Amino acid sequence: MSLLAVQGGATGTGTVSLVAPVTNTNRTLTLPDVTGTVAVQGGTGVGKVLQVVQGIKTDTFVSSATVTDTAVTGLTVSITPTSASSKILVFCNLSMTSENAQGGAPKLTRTISASTTQLSLADAAGSRSRGSFAGGGYRGSAAGYLLMNWNQNLTYLDSPATTSATTYGVQVSSISVGTYINRSGTDTDTSDFLRSVSYITVMEIAA
Amino acid sequence: MIDLTKPLFALFPTAKWTLNGDTYAGLTWLSEDVAKPSEQELLDWVDPNAYKDKRAAAYPLIPDQLDLLYHGGMDAWKAAITAVKEEFPK
């Protein structure tokens, strides 16, 4: 049988206490069979990722002309932070294309209690469209843009300062023609045309 | 499976809508000045440019067309192209 030795500090005057929880169940705490220092939550060397949630959209979404900042249906993820001081690290992959020169102006959004805020927007610059992502639009030549589909990626560190359910999503716009999610503009039913997937992944990071 | 965005863009070029998924159930109509079309109205639409897609899929690949030109000359190439155009008329 191995032994457990409790050793006091060589210096110092404080008292370290091991406190039992309020429970009626017998518990066993097993120490790791390695040499080192046991870490505790809030100290250094302890993992800071408290939870990870992902939302995936596997079907398509299209918005018509002159639709501004419409939510992409089904491309959302909800997380309830355990602490108001936590940060939320957001990863978003948006598979899209747009016939508009501004590329659909995709925006990351955060919704708390039905109040939606656009996040990570570019600085205002006159009448120019603003986005959280680079747009997926191209009108350079012929109708080639109708055959394209890009992955637009975003990583954003948010500080929602809440313990309420928080939903992240994406909005897109269309000025004169269409914006397409998870498909190309031309979408003929042959193997020449691709359907794809968009997702949002969020991590709660302890402060 | 029909691409509903084709009749939507063709019949209602100024209307505001979103389509989530591929079916009529995913159509959200945002225009107040234009009535939402029925599903049948969209399904009945005939694409006037459908022949273009059919021809594009049926034309020989460019390397094959070049080979046809080299070996058979312009007449052979023209005959091959004409056959596709006649199979899928405007």
mmCIF file of C-alpha atoms in Angstrom:
data_model
loop_
_atom_site.group_PDB
_atom_site.id
_atom_site.type_symbol
_atom_site.label_atom_id
_atom_site.label_comp_id
_atom_site.label_asym_id
_atom_site.label_seq_id
_atom_site.Cartn_x
_atom_site.Cartn_y
_atom_site.Cartn_z
ATOM 1 C CA MET A 1 0.000 0.000 0.000
ATOM 2 C CA SER A 2 1.311 3.398 -0.914
ATOM 3 C CA LEU A 3 1.210 6.089 1.718
ATOM 4 C CA LEU A 4 -0.136 9.636 1.805
ATOM 5 C CA ALA A 5 2.082 12.131 3.603
ATOM 6 C CA VAL A 6 0.944 15.648 4.532
ATOM 7 C CA GLN A 7 3.873 18.023 4.733
ATOM 8 C CA GLY A 8 3.790 21.553 6.071
ATOM 9 C CA GLY A 9 5.495 24.425 4.297
ATOM 10 C CA ALA A 10 9.113 25.068 5.256
ATOM 11 C CA THR A 11 8.285 28.732 5.880
ATOM 12 C CA GLY A 12 5.124 30.779 6.216
ATOM 13 C CA THR A 13 2.527 31.087 8.943
ATOM 14 C CA GLY A 14 -0.777 30.482 7.114
ATOM 15 C CA THR A 15 -3.034 27.478 7.586
ATOM 16 C CA VAL A 16 -4.199 25.443 4.596
ATOM 17 C CA SER A 17 -7.537 23.696 5.054
ATOM 18 C CA LEU A 18 -9.149 20.890 3.094
ATOM 19 C CA VAL A 19 -12.883 21.501 3.288
ATOM 20 C CA ALA A 20 -15.463 18.815 2.638
ATOM 21 C CA PRO A 21 -18.490 19.743 0.524
ATOM 22 C CA VAL A 22 -21.998 19.560 1.893
ATOM 23 C CA THR A 23 -22.927 16.058 0.803
ATOM 24 C CA ASN A 24 -24.343 12.784 2.022
ATOM 25 C CA THR A 25 -22.357 10.756 -0.512
ATOM 26 C CA ASN A 26 -18.915 9.300 0.019
ATOM 27 C CA ARG A 27 -16.426 10.787 -2.453
ATOM 28 C CA THR A 28 -12.920 9.824 -3.466
ATOM 29 C CA LEU A 29 -10.442 12.297 -4.867
ATOM 30 C CA THR A 30 -7.676 10.419 -6.681
ATOM 31 C CA LEU A 31 -4.356 12.176 -7.105
ATOM 32 C CA PRO A 32 -2.509 11.759 -10.431
ATOM 33 C CA ASP A 33 0.461 9.380 -10.394
ATOM 34 C CA VAL A 34 2.940 12.057 -11.498
ATOM 35 C CA THR A 35 5.222 14.565 -9.831
ATOM 36 C CA GLY A 36 3.991 18.142 -10.059
ATOM 37 C CA THR A 37 1.659 20.758 -8.614
ATOM 38 C CA VAL A 38 -2.093 20.261 -8.568
ATOM 39 C CA ALA A 39 -3.744 23.164 -10.402
ATOM 40 C CA VAL A 40 -7.049 24.719 -9.434
ATOM 41 C CA GLN A 41 -9.625 26.643 -11.450
ATOM 42 C CA GLY A 42 -8.632 30.303 -11.710
ATOM 43 C CA GLY A 43 -4.942 29.542 -11.291
ATOM 44 C CA THR A 44 -2.282 29.278 -13.936
ATOM 45 C CA GLY A 45 -2.032 26.136 -16.010
ATOM 46 C CA VAL A 46 -5.727 25.362 -15.861
ATOM 47 C CA GLY A 47 -7.808 25.113 -19.009
ATOM 48 C CA LYS A 48 -9.827 28.241 -19.726
ATOM 49 C CA VAL A 49 -12.298 26.807 -22.238
ATOM 50 C CA LEU A 50 -15.461 26.270 -20.247
ATOM 51 C CA GLN A 51 -17.773 25.100 -23.027
ATOM 52 C CA VAL A 52 -17.885 24.702 -26.795
ATOM 53 C CA VAL A 53 -21.031 24.793 -28.931
ATOM 54 C CA GLN A 54 -21.455 24.569 -32.693
ATOM 55 C CA GLY A 55 -24.278 25.403 -35.079
ATOM 56 C CA ILE A 56 -24.224 23.964 -38.591
ATOM 57 C CA LYS A 57 -26.307 24.873 -41.626
ATOM 58 C CA THR A 58 -26.343 22.151 -44.246
ATOM 59 C CA ASP A 59 -29.170 23.384 -46.464
ATOM 60 C CA THR A 60 -29.253 26.499 -48.625
ATOM 61 C CA PHE A 61 -30.380 30.082 -48.226
ATOM 62 C CA VAL A 62 -30.950 32.755 -50.863
ATOM 63 C CA SER A 63 -31.885 36.405 -50.441
ATOM 64 C CA SER A 64 -33.361 38.389 -53.308
ATOM 65 C CA ALA A 65 -32.580 41.890 -54.504
ATOM 66 C CA THR A 66 -32.713 44.899 -52.137
ATOM 67 C CA VAL A 67 -32.883 42.790 -48.995
ATOM 68 C CA THR A 68 -30.809 44.415 -46.274
ATOM 69 C CA ASP A 69 -29.294 42.678 -43.265
ATOM 70 C CA THR A 70 -31.532 39.639 -43.294
ATOM 71 C CA ALA A 71 -30.651 36.765 -40.973
ATOM 72 C CA VAL A 72 -29.451 33.573 -42.596
ATOM 73 C CA THR A 73 -32.062 31.097 -41.378
ATOM 74 C CA GLY A 74 -30.600 28.178 -39.479
ATOM 75 C CA LEU A 75 -27.075 29.541 -39.201
ATOM 76 C CA THR A 76 -27.072 30.265 -35.483
ATOM 77 C CA VAL A 77 -25.559 28.950 -32.290
ATOM 78 C CA SER A 78 -26.638 29.663 -28.718
ATOM 79 C CA ILE A 79 -24.496 29.648 -25.614
ATOM 80 C CA THR A 80 -25.256 30.617 -22.029
ATOM 81 C CA PRO A 81 -22.091 31.960 -20.387
ATOM 82 C CA THR A 82 -21.440 30.687 -16.879
ATOM 83 C CA SER A 83 -20.008 34.053 -15.878
ATOM 84 C CA ALA A 84 -20.570 37.608 -17.045
ATOM 85 C CA SER A 85 -16.814 38.075 -17.141
ATOM 86 C CA SER A 86 -16.306 35.266 -19.657
ATOM 87 C CA LYS A 87 -15.350 35.987 -23.230
ATOM 88 C CA ILE A 88 -16.866 34.185 -26.187
ATOM 89 C CA LEU A 89 -14.524 33.195 -28.993
ATOM 90 C CA VAL A 90 -16.505 32.947 -32.213
ATOM 91 C CA PHE A 91 -15.377 31.025 -35.287
ATOM 92 C CA CYS A 92 -17.559 31.309 -38.360
ATOM 93 C CA ASN A 93 -17.215 29.701 -41.749
ATOM 94 C CA LEU A 94 -19.650 31.126 -44.269
ATOM 95 C CA SER A 95 -19.924 29.359 -47.622
ATOM 96 C CA MET A 96 -21.404 31.935 -49.929
ATOM 97 C CA THR A 97 -21.470 33.880 -53.135
ATOM 98 C CA SER A 98 -23.250 37.017 -54.245
ATOM 99 C CA GLU A 99 -24.023 38.696 -57.517
ATOM 100 C CA ASN A 100 -23.631 42.032 -55.768
ATOM 101 C CA ALA A 101 -20.401 44.008 -55.945
ATOM 102 C CA GLN A 102 -20.380 44.365 -52.142
ATOM 103 C CA GLY A 103 -20.390 40.615 -51.865
ATOM 104 C CA GLY A 104 -23.475 40.224 -49.741
ATOM 105 C CA ALA A 105 -22.001 42.376 -46.938
ATOM 106 C CA PRO A 106 -22.068 39.502 -44.419
ATOM 107 C CA LYS A 107 -22.240 40.512 -40.776
ATOM 108 C CA LEU A 108 -21.804 38.610 -37.519
ATOM 109 C CA THR A 109 -24.623 39.218 -35.035
ATOM 110 C CA ARG A 110 -25.228 38.618 -31.340
ATOM 111 C CA THR A 111 -28.782 38.373 -29.986
ATOM 112 C CA ILE A 112 -29.619 38.558 -26.279
ATOM 113 C CA SER A 113 -33.271 38.689 -25.227
ATOM 114 C CA ALA A 114 -34.442 39.577 -28.761
ATOM 115 C CA SER A 115 -32.003 42.475 -29.007
ATOM 116 C CA THR A 116 -29.628 41.981 -31.957
ATOM 117 C CA THR A 117 -26.256 43.690 -32.296
ATOM 118 C CA GLN A 118 -23.982 43.587 -35.339
ATOM 119 C CA LEU A 119 -20.419 42.705 -34.336
ATOM 120 C CA SER A 120 -16.974 43.258 -35.771
ATOM 121 C CA LEU A 121 -18.057 45.796 -38.378
ATOM 122 C CA ALA A 122 -15.636 47.706 -40.549
ATOM 123 C CA ASP A 123 -15.376 51.453 -39.932
ATOM 124 C CA ALA A 124 -18.027 53.566 -41.605
ATOM 125 C CA ALA A 125 -16.758 55.078 -44.848
ATOM 126 C CA GLY A 126 -19.405 57.196 -46.559
ATOM 127 C CA SER A 127 -22.065 55.161 -48.308
ATOM 128 C CA ARG A 128 -19.926 52.063 -48.635
ATOM 129 C CA SER A 129 -21.337 48.779 -47.371
ATOM 130 C CA ARG A 130 -19.842 47.486 -44.138
ATOM 131 C CA GLY A 131 -19.231 43.865 -43.267
ATOM 132 C CA SER A 132 -17.729 41.585 -40.659
ATOM 133 C CA PHE A 133 -16.374 39.295 -43.357
ATOM 134 C CA ALA A 134 -14.910 39.861 -46.770
ATOM 135 C CA GLY A 135 -17.784 39.589 -49.194
ATOM 136 C CA GLY A 136 -18.239 36.671 -51.523
ATOM 137 C CA GLY A 137 -19.135 38.683 -54.585
ATOM 138 C CA TYR A 138 -17.529 39.026 -57.957
ATOM 139 C CA ARG A 139 -18.819 40.682 -61.085
ATOM 140 C CA GLY A 140 -15.610 40.728 -63.040
ATOM 141 C CA SER A 141 -16.443 38.911 -66.236
ATOM 142 C CA ALA A 142 -19.308 37.179 -67.957
ATOM 143 C CA ALA A 143 -21.454 35.083 -65.646
ATOM 144 C CA GLY A 144 -18.579 33.257 -64.013
ATOM 145 C CA TYR A 145 -19.476 34.574 -60.584
ATOM 146 C CA LEU A 146 -22.700 32.582 -60.743
ATOM 147 C CA LEU A 147 -20.631 29.409 -60.678
ATOM 148 C CA MET A 148 -18.506 30.361 -57.687
ATOM 149 C CA ASN A 149 -18.832 29.666 -53.992
ATOM 150 C CA TRP A 150 -16.350 30.932 -51.414
ATOM 151 C CA ASN A 151 -15.617 30.117 -47.805
ATOM 152 C CA GLN A 152 -15.525 33.344 -45.809
ATOM 153 C CA ASN A 153 -13.958 32.894 -42.375
ATOM 154 C CA LEU A 154 -14.145 34.968 -39.240
ATOM 155 C CA THR A 155 -12.629 34.704 -35.752
ATOM 156 C CA TYR A 156 -13.901 37.228 -33.233
ATOM 157 C CA LEU A 157 -13.463 37.556 -29.467
ATOM 158 C CA ASP A 158 -16.681 38.857 -27.951
ATOM 159 C CA SER A 159 -17.392 40.153 -24.456
ATOM 160 C CA PRO A 160 -21.161 39.827 -24.071
ATOM 161 C CA ALA A 161 -21.053 40.585 -20.316
ATOM 162 C CA THR A 162 -24.065 38.408 -19.561
ATOM 163 C CA THR A 163 -25.131 35.061 -18.177
ATOM 164 C CA SER A 164 -28.247 35.063 -20.355
ATOM 165 C CA ALA A 165 -28.664 32.851 -23.412
ATOM 166 C CA THR A 166 -26.670 34.454 -26.217
ATOM 167 C CA THR A 167 -27.230 33.606 -29.863
ATOM 168 C CA TYR A 168 -24.723 34.281 -32.624
ATOM 169 C CA GLY A 169 -25.765 34.423 -36.259
ATOM 170 C CA VAL A 170 -25.055 35.956 -39.642
ATOM 171 C CA GLN A 171 -26.867 38.570 -41.711
ATOM 172 C CA VAL A 172 -26.452 39.155 -45.437
ATOM 173 C CA SER A 173 -27.632 41.818 -47.857
ATOM 174 C CA SER A 174 -28.430 42.027 -51.539
ATOM 175 C CA ILE A 175 -28.383 45.312 -53.426
ATOM 176 C CA SER A 176 -29.584 44.559 -56.911
ATOM 177 C CA VAL A 177 -29.476 40.795 -57.328
ATOM 178 C CA GLY A 178 -29.058 37.696 -55.160
ATOM 179 C CA THR A 179 -26.874 36.410 -52.338
ATOM 180 C CA TYR A 180 -26.464 32.673 -51.960
ATOM 181 C CA ILE A 181 -25.446 30.540 -48.963
ATOM 182 C CA ASN A 182 -24.136 26.970 -49.344
ATOM 183 C CA ARG A 183 -24.685 27.001 -53.111
ATOM 184 C CA SER A 184 -23.609 28.840 -56.222
ATOM 185 C CA GLY A 185 -25.892 31.261 -58.060
ATOM 186 C CA THR A 186 -26.412 28.868 -60.898
ATOM 187 C CA ASP A 187 -27.531 25.662 -59.231
ATOM 188 C CA THR A 188 -28.252 23.211 -62.012
ATOM 189 C CA ASP A 189 -29.081 19.709 -60.794
ATOM 190 C CA THR A 190 -25.916 18.020 -62.090
ATOM 191 C CA SER A 191 -22.658 16.949 -60.446
ATOM 192 C CA ASP A 192 -20.996 20.054 -61.865
ATOM 193 C CA PHE A 193 -22.638 22.096 -59.105
ATOM 194 C CA LEU A 194 -21.728 21.956 -55.448
ATOM 195 C CA ARG A 195 -23.691 22.248 -52.232
ATOM 196 C CA SER A 196 -21.648 23.116 -49.149
ATOM 197 C CA VAL A 197 -21.890 23.769 -45.409
ATOM 198 C CA SER A 198 -21.607 26.807 -43.140
ATOM 199 C CA TYR A 199 -21.070 26.755 -39.399
ATOM 200 C CA ILE A 200 -20.528 28.869 -36.315
ATOM 201 C CA THR A 201 -18.535 27.542 -33.366
ATOM 202 C CA VAL A 202 -18.398 29.409 -30.055
ATOM 203 C CA MET A 203 -16.174 28.816 -27.015
ATOM 204 C CA GLU A 204 -16.694 30.292 -23.575
ATOM 205 C CA ILE A 205 -13.298 31.412 -22.312
ATOM 206 C CA ALA A 206 -12.901 32.047 -18.579
ATOM 207 C CA ALA A 207 -11.698 35.545 -17.725
ATOM 208 C CA MET B 1 -35.450 19.253 -58.041
ATOM 209 C CA ILE B 2 -36.310 22.657 -59.505
ATOM 210 C CA ASP B 3 -34.309 25.704 -58.424
ATOM 211 C CA LEU B 4 -37.143 27.959 -57.207
ATOM 212 C CA THR B 5 -34.904 31.009 -57.296
ATOM 213 C CA LYS B 6 -35.013 30.947 -61.101
ATOM 214 C CA PRO B 7 -38.766 31.649 -61.440
ATOM 215 C CA LEU B 8 -38.615 33.974 -58.437
ATOM 216 C CA PHE B 9 -35.920 36.142 -60.008
ATOM 217 C CA ALA B 10 -37.502 35.927 -63.472
ATOM 218 C CA LEU B 11 -41.122 36.632 -62.509
ATOM 219 C CA PHE B 12 -40.521 39.034 -59.626
ATOM 220 C CA PRO B 13 -37.268 40.860 -60.339
ATOM 221 C CA THR B 14 -37.923 43.663 -57.851
ATOM 222 C CA ALA B 15 -39.536 41.630 -55.077
ATOM 223 C CA LYS B 16 -37.946 41.058 -51.683
ATOM 224 C CA TRP B 17 -37.848 37.503 -50.390
ATOM 225 C CA THR B 18 -35.624 34.867 -48.845
ATOM 226 C CA LEU B 19 -35.624 31.159 -49.575
ATOM 227 C CA ASN B 20 -34.342 28.805 -46.881
ATOM 228 C CA GLY B 21 -33.727 25.381 -48.329
ATOM 229 C CA ASP B 22 -35.032 24.187 -51.666
ATOM 230 C CA THR B 23 -38.761 23.959 -51.145
ATOM 231 C CA TYR B 24 -41.629 26.437 -51.233
ATOM 232 C CA ALA B 25 -42.073 26.005 -47.474
ATOM 233 C CA GLY B 26 -38.825 27.928 -46.997
ATOM 234 C CA LEU B 27 -39.994 30.981 -48.951
ATOM 235 C CA THR B 28 -40.401 34.106 -46.833
ATOM 236 C CA TRP B 29 -42.050 36.928 -48.750
ATOM 237 C CA LEU B 30 -40.865 40.360 -47.654
ATOM 238 C CA SER B 31 -42.454 42.585 -50.307
ATOM 239 C CA GLU B 32 -45.704 44.244 -49.321
ATOM 240 C CA ASP B 33 -46.430 45.698 -52.766
ATOM 241 C CA VAL B 34 -46.145 42.389 -54.614
ATOM 242 C CA ALA B 35 -48.297 39.383 -53.784
ATOM 243 C CA LYS B 36 -46.558 36.178 -52.796
ATOM 244 C CA PRO B 37 -46.787 33.711 -55.674
ATOM 245 C CA SER B 38 -48.259 30.273 -55.196
ATOM 246 C CA GLU B 39 -46.055 27.222 -55.361
ATOM 247 C CA GLN B 40 -47.830 26.105 -58.524
ATOM 248 C CA GLU B 41 -47.151 29.461 -60.183
ATOM 249 C CA LEU B 42 -43.449 28.936 -59.623
ATOM 250 C CA LEU B 43 -43.512 25.302 -60.712
ATOM 251 C CA ASP B 44 -45.387 26.174 -63.916
ATOM 252 C CA TRP B 45 -42.739 28.644 -65.014
ATOM 253 C CA VAL B 46 -40.779 27.541 -68.070
ATOM 254 C CA ASP B 47 -37.194 28.707 -68.241
ATOM 255 C CA PRO B 48 -36.751 30.416 -71.641
ATOM 256 C CA ASN B 49 -33.007 29.830 -71.379
ATOM 257 C CA ALA B 50 -33.173 26.157 -70.478
ATOM 258 C CA TYR B 51 -31.936 25.200 -73.922
ATOM 259 C CA LYS B 52 -28.655 26.960 -73.163
ATOM 260 C CA ASP B 53 -27.888 24.682 -70.223
ATOM 261 C CA LYS B 54 -28.862 21.603 -72.233
ATOM 262 C CA ARG B 55 -26.697 22.656 -75.150
ATOM 263 C CA ALA B 56 -23.774 23.508 -72.877
ATOM 264 C CA ALA B 57 -23.927 20.046 -71.331
ATOM 265 C CA ALA B 58 -24.177 18.340 -74.729
ATOM 266 C CA TYR B 59 -21.439 20.153 -76.671
ATOM 267 C CA PRO B 60 -18.228 18.137 -77.068
ATOM 268 C CA LEU B 61 -15.391 19.109 -74.744
ATOM 269 C CA ILE B 62 -13.071 21.774 -76.146
ATOM 270 C CA PRO B 63 -10.125 19.327 -76.652
ATOM 271 C CA ASP B 64 -12.484 17.049 -78.577
ATOM 272 C CA GLN B 65 -13.710 19.959 -80.691
ATOM 273 C CA LEU B 66 -10.127 20.949 -81.488
ATOM 274 C CA ASP B 67 -9.352 17.363 -82.426
ATOM 275 C CA LEU B 68 -12.420 17.321 -84.657
ATOM 276 C CA LEU B 69 -11.252 20.527 -86.353
ATOM 277 C CA TYR B 70 -7.767 19.119 -86.902
ATOM 278 C CA HIS B 71 -8.908 15.814 -88.333
ATOM 279 C CA GLY B 72 -12.237 16.694 -89.967
ATOM 280 C CA GLY B 73 -11.970 20.377 -90.722
ATOM 281 C CA MET B 74 -14.552 23.107 -90.241
ATOM 282 C CA ASP B 75 -17.366 21.151 -91.884
ATOM 283 C CA ALA B 76 -17.055 18.235 -89.459
ATOM 284 C CA TRP B 77 -16.910 20.612 -86.488
ATOM 285 C CA LYS B 78 -19.914 22.562 -87.708
ATOM 286 C CA ALA B 79 -21.903 19.362 -88.219
ATOM 287 C CA ALA B 80 -21.234 18.267 -84.630
ATOM 288 C CA ILE B 81 -22.266 21.625 -83.204
ATOM 289 C CA THR B 82 -25.336 21.844 -85.414
ATOM 290 C CA ALA B 83 -26.496 18.415 -84.241
ATOM 291 C CA VAL B 84 -26.549 19.647 -80.645
ATOM 292 C CA LYS B 85 -28.342 22.868 -81.568
ATOM 293 C CA GLU B 86 -30.993 20.919 -83.444
ATOM 294 C CA GLU B 87 -31.435 18.467 -80.585
ATOM 295 C CA PHE B 88 -32.084 21.355 -78.183
ATOM 296 C CA PRO B 89 -33.744 24.146 -80.224
ATOM 297 C CA LYS B 90 -34.502 27.610 -78.839
#
